[in-house]
Amino acid sequence: MKILFLHGWQSVPGGVKPSHLAQHGHEVLNPALPDEDFEEALRIAQAEYDRHRPAVVVGSSRGGAVAMNLDSGDTPLVLLCPAWKTHGTARTVKRSTTILHSRADDVVPFADSEELVSNSSLLFSALVEVGSDHRLADSEPLAAMLRACERAE
């Protein structure tokens, strides 16, 4: 499956999460997104989406906000601790969205994802509480991200 992975602020392509997806046989598109220019990050992500038409878009933290602001039609989203209140203008997500978030996140409050679920009229089951910090890079959240992507396809 082709997955567009949008990394977070002060992250780089090829990190633990996109590597985990690739190690499980998925083709992962993981463009470098500039930290200081959200509109440019969105332009780069949109160009990658348009060029490759991935089956799923995964966005981590600021990359989650980028994913929310993409024109991605009915392509499912998997958002990891999305920083939607800090970046971009989207305040809702489409029905085919899964959000993974740690209640212990000290960067993006868990309550932000609860609010996003409510704003979007999603079932509460769309929000999966997992992990012990913002990074979601331990085995449990990595497995949950993989499951969410494979279910979304």
N, CA, C and O of each residue as an XYZ file, in Angstrom:
612
protein
N       0.845     -1.176      0.000
C       0.000      0.000      0.000
C       0.890      1.239      0.000
O       1.943      1.272      0.638
N       0.444      2.246     -0.725
C       1.180      3.509     -0.793
C       0.658      4.439      0.308
O      -0.541      4.705      0.392
N       1.582      4.931      1.154
C       1.234      5.796      2.285
C       2.028      7.091      2.176
O       3.247      7.062      2.007
N       1.344      8.226      2.272
C       2.007      9.520      2.377
C       2.166      9.825      3.862
O       1.175      9.988      4.574
N       3.416      9.902      4.333
C       3.699     10.177      5.739
C       4.226     11.601      5.863
O       5.251     11.944      5.276
N       3.520     12.429      6.630
C       3.890     13.828      6.830
C       4.441     13.992      8.241
O       3.718     13.871      9.229
N       5.730     14.269      8.307
C       6.417     14.340      9.601
C       6.094     15.623     10.349
O       5.554     16.579      9.791
N       6.438     15.612     11.613
C       6.168     16.748     12.479
C       7.250     17.812     12.445
O       8.269     17.683     11.766
N       6.992     18.864     13.199
C       7.915     19.986     13.328
C       9.221     19.484     13.939
O       9.211     18.690     14.879
N      10.322     19.946     13.405
C      11.668     19.563     13.846
C      11.910     18.060     13.718
O      12.722     17.489     14.447
N      11.206     17.434     12.796
C      11.451     16.036     12.456
C      11.978     15.999     11.026
O      11.964     17.006     10.318
N      12.437     14.837     10.620
C      12.978     14.687      9.274
C      12.415     13.415      8.643
O      11.952     12.524      9.354
N      12.453     13.327      7.318
C      12.035     12.089      6.669
C      12.900     10.915      7.138
O      14.057     11.082      7.524
N      12.302      9.732      7.093
C      13.060      8.533      7.424
C      13.118      8.208      8.898
O      13.970      7.425      9.319
N      12.231      8.789      9.700
C      12.223      8.528     11.133
C      11.635      7.165     11.478
O      11.339      6.354     10.600
N      11.474      6.936     12.767
C      11.003      5.646     13.278
C       9.632      5.262     12.709
O       9.438      4.118     12.300
N       8.693      6.189     12.679
C       7.322      5.841     12.261
C       7.228      5.499     10.773
O       6.685      4.447     10.438
N       7.738      6.348      9.860
C       7.660      5.941      8.454
C       8.503      4.697      8.170
O       8.140      3.883      7.321
N       9.614      4.550      8.868
C      10.445      3.353      8.688
C       9.688      2.100      9.115
O       9.810      1.054      8.478
N       8.907      2.199     10.192
C       8.110      1.061     10.661
C       7.106      0.634      9.585
O       6.927     -0.558      9.332
N       6.467      1.601      8.966
C       5.504      1.285      7.901
C       6.206      0.625      6.717
O       5.702     -0.347      6.154
N       7.366      1.155      6.342
C       8.131      0.593      5.220
C       8.606     -0.833      5.531
O       8.604     -1.702      4.660
N       9.006     -1.056      6.773
C       9.480     -2.390      7.173
C       8.369     -3.429      7.105
O       8.637     -4.630      7.079
N       7.129     -2.971      7.078
C       5.993     -3.890      6.986
C       5.434     -3.942      5.562
O       4.276     -4.298      5.346
N       6.278     -3.583      4.601
C       5.949     -3.795      3.206
C       5.216     -2.681      2.493
O       4.791     -2.855      1.351
N       5.059     -1.544      3.141
C       4.337     -0.446      2.505
C       5.297      0.499      1.801
O       6.434      0.686      2.233
N       4.826      1.091      0.713
C       5.589      2.113      0.008
C       5.281      3.438      0.711
O       4.145      3.912      0.697
N       6.308      4.025      1.322
C       6.098      5.227      2.123
C       6.715      6.434      1.421
O       7.917      6.471      1.156
N       5.880      7.402      1.132
C       6.317      8.690      0.590
C       6.488      9.602      1.786
O       5.551      9.788      2.562
N       7.667     10.171      1.947
C       7.983     10.893      3.178
C       8.759     12.174      2.848
O       9.960     12.262      3.106
N       8.056     13.177      2.269
C       8.749     14.394      1.836
C       9.260     15.225      3.017
O       8.695     15.208      4.110
N      10.338     15.945      2.755
C      10.860     16.903      3.744
C       9.947     18.127      3.747
O       9.710     18.742      2.707
N       9.444     18.469      4.922
C       8.557     19.627      5.062
C       9.269     20.703      5.869
O       9.812     20.411      6.935
N       9.280     21.942      5.384
C       9.963     23.011      6.127
C       9.250     23.317      7.440
O       8.021     23.329      7.504
N      10.038     23.563      8.488
C       9.477     23.845      9.811
C       8.789     25.205      9.892
O       7.739     25.332     10.522
N       9.361     26.201      9.271
C       8.921     27.577      9.537
C       7.887     28.114      8.561
O       7.429     29.244      8.731
N       7.501     27.346      7.540
C       6.566     27.854      6.537
C       5.471     26.810      6.308
O       5.618     25.906      5.485
N       4.374     26.954      7.051
C       3.281     25.984      6.966
C       2.712     25.906      5.552
O       2.439     24.815      5.052
N       2.534     27.053      4.911
C       1.956     27.056      3.561
C       2.853     26.318      2.577
O       2.353     25.616      1.698
N       4.158     26.462      2.708
C       5.088     25.737      1.845
C       5.037     24.239      2.147
O       5.062     23.417      1.231
N       4.965     23.887      3.434
C       4.832     22.474      3.812
C       3.566     21.887      3.192
O       3.583     20.767      2.680
N       2.480     22.636      3.240
C       1.218     22.187      2.655
C       1.337     22.050      1.135
O       0.815     21.097      0.556
N       2.017     22.994      0.492
C       2.202     22.926     -0.964
C       2.988     21.671     -1.352
O       2.624     20.976     -2.300
N       4.064     21.386     -0.620
C       4.890     20.202     -0.893
C       4.063     18.925     -0.691
O       4.095     18.018     -1.522
N       3.331     18.870      0.412
C       2.514     17.694      0.713
C       1.425     17.504     -0.346
O       1.157     16.379     -0.768
N       0.801     18.598     -0.772
C      -0.253     18.504     -1.783
C       0.307     17.993     -3.107
O      -0.322     17.176     -3.779
N       1.500     18.479     -3.480
C       2.140     18.032     -4.720
C       2.442     16.532     -4.653
O       2.238     15.817     -5.634
N       2.926     16.052     -3.505
C       3.195     14.619     -3.335
C       1.899     13.810     -3.412
O       1.843     12.759     -4.049
N       0.869     14.321     -2.754
C      -0.429     13.639     -2.803
C      -0.932     13.553     -4.249
O      -1.319     12.483     -4.717
N      -0.923     14.682     -4.940
C      -1.446     14.730     -6.305
C      -0.645     13.830     -7.242
O      -1.217     13.196     -8.128
N       0.664     13.770     -7.054
C       1.534     12.979     -7.931
C       1.348     11.487     -7.712
O       1.368     10.715     -8.670
N       1.165     11.066     -6.448
C       1.210      9.637     -6.120
C      -0.124      9.017     -5.731
O      -0.247      7.792     -5.749
N      -1.127      9.816     -5.381
C      -2.445      9.313     -4.970
C      -2.341      8.144     -3.991
O      -2.739      7.024     -4.315
N      -1.809      8.402     -2.796
C      -1.647      7.331     -1.805
C      -2.986      6.792     -1.319
O      -4.020      7.447     -1.447
N      -2.947      5.583     -0.757
C      -4.152      4.951     -0.206
C      -4.511      5.544      1.151
O      -5.679      5.554      1.539
N      -3.498      6.043      1.876
C      -3.679      6.597      3.223
C      -2.706      7.764      3.386
O      -1.599      7.740      2.847
N      -3.129      8.785      4.135
C      -2.230      9.874      4.531
C      -2.067      9.805      6.037
O      -3.049      9.823      6.779
N      -0.806      9.724      6.489
C      -0.488      9.729      7.917
C       0.185     11.060      8.229
O       1.109     11.475      7.528
N      -0.277     11.722      9.275
C       0.334     12.982      9.684
C       0.639     12.959     11.162
O      -0.225     12.650     11.983
N       1.883     13.290     11.498
C       2.331     13.289     12.885
C       2.493     14.714     13.400
O       3.265     15.493     12.842
N       1.768     15.056     14.459
C       1.849     16.356     15.110
C       1.578     17.480     14.106
O       0.455     17.592     13.616
N       2.569     18.310     13.789
C       2.355     19.364     12.789
C       2.008     18.747     11.438
O       1.227     19.319     10.678
N       2.581     17.586     11.136
C       2.225     16.878      9.904
C       0.760     16.472      9.891
O       0.154     16.349      8.827
N       0.187     16.261     11.082
C      -1.237     15.985     11.187
C      -2.056     17.184     10.765
O      -3.080     17.041     10.097
N      -1.607     18.372     11.154
C      -2.288     19.593     10.721
C      -2.148     19.777      9.216
O      -3.093     20.202      8.550
N      -0.977     19.460      8.679
C      -0.796     19.519      7.225
C      -1.781     18.559      6.565
O      -2.464     18.934      5.612
N      -1.860     17.331      7.058
C      -2.772     16.333      6.492
C      -4.221     16.818      6.520
O      -4.964     16.615      5.560
N      -4.618     17.452      7.610
C      -5.987     17.947      7.739
C      -6.300     19.031      6.712
O      -7.453     19.186      6.309
N      -5.289     19.779      6.286
C      -5.480     20.897      5.366
C      -5.275     20.510      3.902
O      -5.463     21.334      3.007
N      -4.889     19.255      3.660
C      -4.720     18.770      2.289
C      -6.062     18.629      1.596
O      -7.080     18.371      2.239
N      -6.058     18.797      0.298
C      -7.211     18.439     -0.519
C      -6.984     16.986     -0.917
O      -6.365     16.699     -1.942
N      -7.501     16.063     -0.080
C      -7.215     14.640     -0.267
C      -8.468     13.802     -0.512
O      -8.459     12.587     -0.318
N      -9.535     14.455     -0.936
C     -10.750     13.728     -1.295
C     -11.201     12.775     -0.202
O     -11.319     13.159      0.961
N     -11.454     11.519     -0.588
C     -11.935     10.542      0.392
C     -10.813      9.645      0.914
O     -11.083      8.616      1.534
N      -9.558     10.024      0.669
C      -8.427      9.242      1.173
C      -8.421      9.286      2.699
O      -8.455     10.369      3.284
N      -8.380      8.124      3.352
C      -8.384      8.100      4.818
C      -7.157      8.800      5.417
O      -6.074      8.808      4.832
N      -7.360      9.382      6.592
C      -6.284     10.008      7.353
C      -6.026      9.205      8.626
O      -6.957      8.713      9.262
N      -4.759      9.082      8.984
C      -4.348      8.572     10.284
C      -3.516      9.682     10.905
O      -2.424      9.991     10.428
N      -4.035     10.278     11.964
C      -3.387     11.430     12.587
C      -2.784     11.027     13.928
O      -3.445     10.397     14.753
N      -1.531     11.396     14.133
C      -0.805     11.074     15.354
C      -0.611     12.362     16.138
O       0.186     13.214     15.745
N      -1.329     12.512     17.240
C      -1.229     13.723     18.072
C      -1.281     14.992     17.214
O      -0.361     15.808     17.269
N      -2.337     15.167     16.429
C      -2.354     16.277     15.475
C      -2.368     17.652     16.146
O      -3.147     17.910     17.064
N      -1.479     18.529     15.658
C      -1.330     19.882     16.219
C      -2.198     20.863     15.438
O      -1.718     21.897     14.973
N      -3.468     20.534     15.301
C      -4.392     21.315     14.475
C      -4.740     22.676     15.063
O      -5.120     23.582     14.322
N      -4.621     22.838     16.363
C      -4.946     24.132     16.967
C      -3.823     25.146     16.770
O      -4.040     26.352     16.894
N      -2.635     24.662     16.466
C      -1.463     25.519     16.309
C      -1.176     25.847     14.851
O      -0.627     26.908     14.554
N      -1.539     24.950     13.939
C      -1.162     25.098     12.529
C      -2.359     24.886     11.616
O      -3.189     24.008     11.852
N      -2.437     25.704     10.566
C      -3.472     25.535      9.562
C      -4.816     26.087      9.982
O      -4.960     26.672     11.055
N      -5.801     25.890      9.115
C      -7.136     26.440      9.364
C      -8.211     25.371      9.534
O      -9.314     25.679      9.986
N      -7.912     24.122      9.180
C      -8.913     23.053      9.302
C      -9.249     22.814     10.774
O      -8.360     22.745     11.622
N     -10.529     22.690     11.060
C     -10.992     22.455     12.432
C     -11.817     21.180     12.552
O     -12.302     20.839     13.630
N     -11.968     20.479     11.430
C     -12.674     19.200     11.402
C     -11.909     18.250     10.493
O     -11.043     18.665      9.724
N     -12.244     16.965     10.595
C     -11.668     15.949      9.723
C     -12.792     15.132      9.101
O     -13.930     15.158      9.568
N     -12.456     14.413      8.048
C     -13.441     13.570      7.364
C     -13.727     12.312      8.174
O     -12.976     11.954      9.081
N     -14.804     11.663      7.836
C     -15.246     10.470      8.562
C     -14.209      9.352      8.564
O     -14.116      8.597      9.532
N     -13.432      9.238      7.497
C     -12.457      8.150      7.379
C     -11.129      8.506      8.059
O     -10.053      8.261      7.513
N     -11.225      9.082      9.251
C     -10.035      9.509     10.000
C      -9.914      8.712     11.286
O     -10.898      8.488     11.990
N      -8.702      8.293     11.579
C      -8.362      7.689     12.868
C      -7.320      8.586     13.524
O      -6.377      9.034     12.872
N      -7.493      8.842     14.804
C      -6.559      9.680     15.553
C      -5.938      8.842     16.659
O      -6.647      8.249     17.471
N      -4.611      8.796     16.687
C      -3.878      8.137     17.774
C      -3.258      9.220     18.627
O      -2.626     10.141     18.110
N      -3.436      9.113     19.936
C      -2.930     10.163     20.833
C      -2.679      9.565     22.210
O      -3.424      8.701     22.674
N      -1.629     10.032     22.848
C      -1.326      9.629     24.221
C      -1.916     10.634     25.194
O      -1.759     11.843     25.022
N      -2.585     10.136     26.203
C      -3.118     11.027     27.232
C      -1.975     11.735     27.968
O      -2.176     12.802     28.548
N      -0.769     11.137     27.943
C       0.405     11.710     28.622
C       1.190     12.673     27.723
O       2.273     13.121     28.101
N       0.661     12.994     26.544
C       1.338     13.915     25.622
C       1.543     15.262     26.317
O       0.588     15.860     26.812
N       2.790     15.738     26.351
C       3.073     17.026     26.986
C       3.321     18.126     25.952
O       3.754     19.223     26.303
N       3.046     17.831     24.669
C       3.223     18.821     23.602
C       1.863     19.257     23.054
O       1.564     20.449     22.994
N       1.047     18.284     22.656
C      -0.303     18.545     22.156
C      -1.275     17.888     23.132
O      -1.260     16.667     23.290
N      -2.112     18.679     23.784
C      -3.022     18.094     24.776
C      -3.967     17.053     24.173
O      -4.503     17.245     23.082
N      -4.162     15.951     24.898
C      -5.106     14.905     24.494
C      -6.492     15.513     24.254
O      -7.216     15.086     23.355
N      -6.850     16.502     25.056
C      -8.154     17.158     24.925
C      -8.344     17.773     23.539
O      -9.478     17.884     23.071
N      -7.260     18.174     22.872
C      -7.380     18.724     21.517
C      -7.935     17.669     20.563
O      -8.754     17.981     19.699
N      -7.494     16.429     20.717
C      -8.012     15.367     19.857
C      -9.447     15.016     20.219
O     -10.247     14.703     19.337
N      -9.780     15.063     21.496
C     -11.183     14.854     21.890
C     -12.069     15.925     21.264
O     -13.162     15.627     20.782
N     -11.599     17.169     21.271
C     -12.354     18.267     20.670
C     -12.489     18.071     19.159
O     -13.549     18.332     18.590
N     -11.420     17.613     18.513
C     -11.448     17.370     17.066
C     -12.473     16.295     16.716
O     -13.205     16.437     15.737
N     -12.534     15.238     17.494
C     -13.527     14.179     17.293
C     -14.933     14.770     17.419
O     -15.804     14.491     16.595
N     -15.144     15.574     18.436
C     -16.445     16.200     18.655
C     -16.804     17.162     17.513
O     -17.916     17.118     16.985
N     -15.854     18.033     17.135
C     -16.079     18.997     16.036
C     -16.474     18.288     14.755
O     -17.271     18.801     13.969
N     -15.911     17.103     14.549
C     -16.068     16.370     13.291
C     -17.220     15.380     13.316
O     -17.471     14.692     12.326
N     -17.925     15.302     14.443
C     -19.021     14.347     14.625
C     -18.592     12.914     14.337
O     -19.344     12.129     13.759
N     -17.359     12.586     14.756
C     -16.856     11.221     14.619
C     -17.319     10.398     15.810
O     -17.651     10.942     16.863
N     -17.338      9.095     15.635
C     -17.542      8.213     16.767
C     -16.346      8.345     17.694
O     -15.225      8.547     17.227
N     -16.562      8.237     18.987
C     -15.447      8.369     19.916
C     -14.387      7.301     19.655
O     -13.220      7.496     19.996
N     -14.778      6.176     19.055
C     -13.820      5.107     18.751
C     -12.799      5.526     17.693
O     -11.805      4.827     17.497
N     -13.022      6.655     17.005
C     -12.044      7.162     16.037
C     -10.777      7.650     16.736
O      -9.722      7.764     16.112
N     -10.886      7.938     18.037
C      -9.742      8.383     18.835
C      -9.218      7.200     19.630
O      -9.915      6.647     20.480
N      -7.978      6.819     19.342
C      -7.342      5.681     20.000
C      -6.301      6.201     20.971
O      -5.319      6.825     20.569
N      -6.519      5.940     22.250
C      -5.549      6.349     23.267
C      -4.443      5.303     23.301
O      -4.688      4.127     23.570
N      -3.206      5.757     23.021
C      -2.082      4.826     22.937
C      -0.782      5.572     23.233
O      -0.679      6.774     22.992
N       0.194      4.859     23.751
C       1.514      5.446     23.959
C       1.667      6.171     25.276
O       0.711      6.354     26.030
N       2.903      6.578     25.529
C       3.226      7.208     26.809
C       3.823      8.604     26.650
O       4.248      9.211     27.634
N       3.858      9.120     25.415
C       4.393     10.469     25.203
C       3.959     10.977     23.824
O       3.201     10.309     23.121
N       4.441     12.149     23.450
C       4.061     12.783     22.190
C       4.609     12.039     20.976
O       3.971     12.036     19.923
N       5.758     11.420     21.098
C       6.426     10.838     19.931
C       5.710      9.623     19.347
O       5.794      9.391     18.141
N       5.018      8.857     20.155
C       4.341      7.632     19.704
C       5.303      6.730     18.918
O       4.949      6.199     17.865
N       6.513      6.566     19.440
C       7.539      5.801     18.730
C       7.877      4.473     19.401
O       8.821      3.803     18.983
N       7.123      4.074     20.441
C       7.338      2.772     21.079
C       6.584      1.695     20.294
O       5.848      1.996     19.355
N       6.778      0.452     20.690
C       6.185     -0.656     19.935
C       4.656     -0.606     19.909
O       4.062     -0.869     18.864
N       4.009     -0.279     21.017
C       2.540     -0.274     21.054
C       1.939      0.765     20.092
O       1.079      0.408     19.287
N       2.366      2.041     20.150
C       1.798      2.994     19.192
C       2.196      2.721     17.742
O       1.415      2.988     16.829
N       3.395      2.194     17.520
C       3.789      1.850     16.148
C       2.864      0.772     15.589
O       2.430      0.857     14.440
N       2.562     -0.243     16.404
C       1.652     -1.302     15.977
C       0.250     -0.741     15.734
O      -0.422     -1.150     14.787
N      -0.195      0.186     16.578
C      -1.519      0.790     16.413
C      -1.578      1.620     15.128
O      -2.591      1.611     14.428
N      -0.493      2.338     14.817
C      -0.442      3.125     13.578
C      -0.521      2.205     12.368
O      -1.260      2.481     11.423
N       0.234      1.118     12.392
C       0.224      0.157     11.297
C      -1.184     -0.419     11.101
O      -1.675     -0.494      9.975
N      -1.831     -0.826     12.203
C      -3.193     -1.370     12.137
C      -4.162     -0.346     11.552
O      -4.997     -0.680     10.711
N      -4.044      0.909     12.005
C      -4.947      1.969     11.523
C      -4.771      2.173     10.021
O      -5.751      2.360      9.300
N      -3.547      2.139      9.556
C      -3.296      2.304      8.107
C      -3.856      1.120      7.330
O      -4.495      1.304      6.294
N      -3.625     -0.061      7.811
C      -4.074     -1.254      7.081
C      -5.592     -1.400      7.110
O      -6.180     -1.915      6.159
N      -6.228     -0.956      8.181
C      -7.701     -0.977      8.247
C      -8.301      0.081      7.324
O      -9.370     -0.115      6.746
N      -7.604      1.194      7.197
C      -8.131      2.329      6.426
C      -8.182      2.057      4.933
O      -9.022      2.611      4.223
N      -7.293      1.213      4.461
C      -7.174      0.988      3.019
C      -8.466      0.469      2.421
O      -8.535      0.228      1.216
